[in-house]
Amino acid sequence: MHSYFKKQPFWDTRAIVYVSSPAPQFAAHYGFVHPLSEAMTAILSCGLSIEEFREFGNNISSSDFHILQKEAPILPLSY
């Protein structure tokens, strides 16, 4: 796991997959953590409005957090 507040980019040569299967090799790429506050501030500063915001106790994009889903969630795993 990595810090939610990580400023340095992630670097990897595996494809990003949202299923439990192994990730195939891929061209080198970078990824960045975008805290929710940064995303919402960017949306609002452009004049857009948020009509609904929901949180989920399960991870809707991956099975990597199945260990966290065995217990009642203490933090949202998806928005």
Short mmCIF file of C-alpha atoms in Angstrom, two decimals:
data_model
loop_
_atom_site.label_atom_id
_atom_site.label_comp_id
_atom_site.label_asym_id
_atom_site.label_seq_id
_atom_site.Cartn_x
_atom_site.Cartn_y
_atom_site.Cartn_z
CA MET A 1 0.00 0.00 0.00
CA HIS A 2 1.04 3.58 -0.56
CA SER A 3 0.33 6.85 1.15
CA TYR A 4 -2.82 8.68 0.09
CA PHE A 5 -0.70 11.84 0.17
CA LYS A 6 2.16 10.53 -1.99
CA LYS A 7 3.57 13.35 -4.17
CA GLN A 8 6.03 11.34 -6.27
CA PRO A 9 4.63 9.55 -9.33
CA PHE A 10 4.23 5.79 -9.51
CA TRP A 11 6.28 4.17 -12.28
CA ASP A 12 5.49 0.77 -13.68
CA THR A 13 5.81 -1.45 -16.74
CA ARG A 14 2.73 -3.55 -16.01
CA ALA A 15 -0.60 -2.67 -17.58
CA ILE A 16 -3.24 -1.24 -15.29
CA VAL A 17 -5.96 -3.86 -14.90
CA TYR A 18 -9.14 -3.76 -12.84
CA VAL A 19 -9.62 -7.49 -12.48
CA SER A 20 -7.87 -10.18 -10.46
CA SER A 21 -5.87 -11.56 -13.39
CA PRO A 22 -2.13 -10.85 -13.66
CA ALA A 23 -1.18 -7.60 -15.34
CA PRO A 24 0.61 -8.04 -18.68
CA GLN A 25 3.86 -6.19 -19.44
CA PHE A 26 3.31 -2.78 -20.94
CA ALA A 27 5.29 0.30 -21.96
CA ALA A 28 6.69 2.28 -19.03
CA HIS A 29 4.11 4.68 -17.65
CA TYR A 30 3.60 7.03 -14.71
CA GLY A 31 0.65 7.49 -12.40
CA PHE A 32 -0.15 10.08 -9.76
CA VAL A 33 -2.25 10.14 -6.61
CA HIS A 34 -5.02 12.73 -6.87
CA PRO A 35 -6.55 13.29 -3.43
CA LEU A 36 -10.30 13.78 -3.45
CA SER A 37 -9.88 17.36 -2.23
CA GLU A 38 -7.75 18.25 -5.29
CA ALA A 39 -10.26 16.73 -7.70
CA MET A 40 -13.26 18.43 -6.08
CA THR A 41 -11.46 21.79 -5.89
CA ALA A 42 -10.59 21.57 -9.60
CA ILE A 43 -14.21 20.75 -10.49
CA LEU A 44 -15.64 23.57 -8.40
CA SER A 45 -13.07 26.15 -9.55
CA CYS A 46 -14.17 25.56 -13.17
CA GLY A 47 -17.70 26.55 -12.28
CA LEU A 48 -19.13 23.04 -12.31
CA SER A 49 -21.39 21.93 -9.51
CA ILE A 50 -21.74 18.65 -7.67
CA GLU A 51 -25.31 17.44 -7.39
CA GLU A 52 -24.59 14.15 -5.64
CA PHE A 53 -21.61 12.49 -3.98
CA ARG A 54 -21.76 8.92 -2.70
CA GLU A 55 -19.31 6.72 -0.81
CA PHE A 56 -19.14 2.94 -0.90
CA GLY A 57 -17.80 0.41 1.58
CA ASN A 58 -16.58 -1.82 -1.24
CA ASN A 59 -13.97 -1.22 -3.91
CA ILE A 60 -15.86 -0.97 -7.20
CA SER A 61 -12.78 -1.08 -9.45
CA SER A 62 -10.60 -3.95 -8.23
CA SER A 63 -10.48 -7.06 -6.11
CA ASP A 64 -7.15 -6.05 -4.50
CA PHE A 65 -8.87 -4.87 -1.32
CA HIS A 66 -10.88 -8.03 -0.64
CA ILE A 67 -9.11 -8.38 2.73
CA LEU A 68 -10.56 -5.02 3.83
CA GLN A 69 -14.03 -6.08 2.74
CA LYS A 70 -14.24 -8.99 5.23
CA GLU A 71 -14.98 -6.60 8.10
CA ALA A 72 -17.40 -3.71 8.30
CA PRO A 73 -15.77 -0.84 6.42
CA ILE A 74 -14.13 1.89 8.50
CA LEU A 75 -13.25 4.06 5.51
CA PRO A 76 -14.89 4.38 2.12
CA LEU A 77 -13.14 2.23 -0.50
CA SER A 78 -14.89 3.88 -3.45
CA TYR A 79 -16.67 7.13 -4.25
#
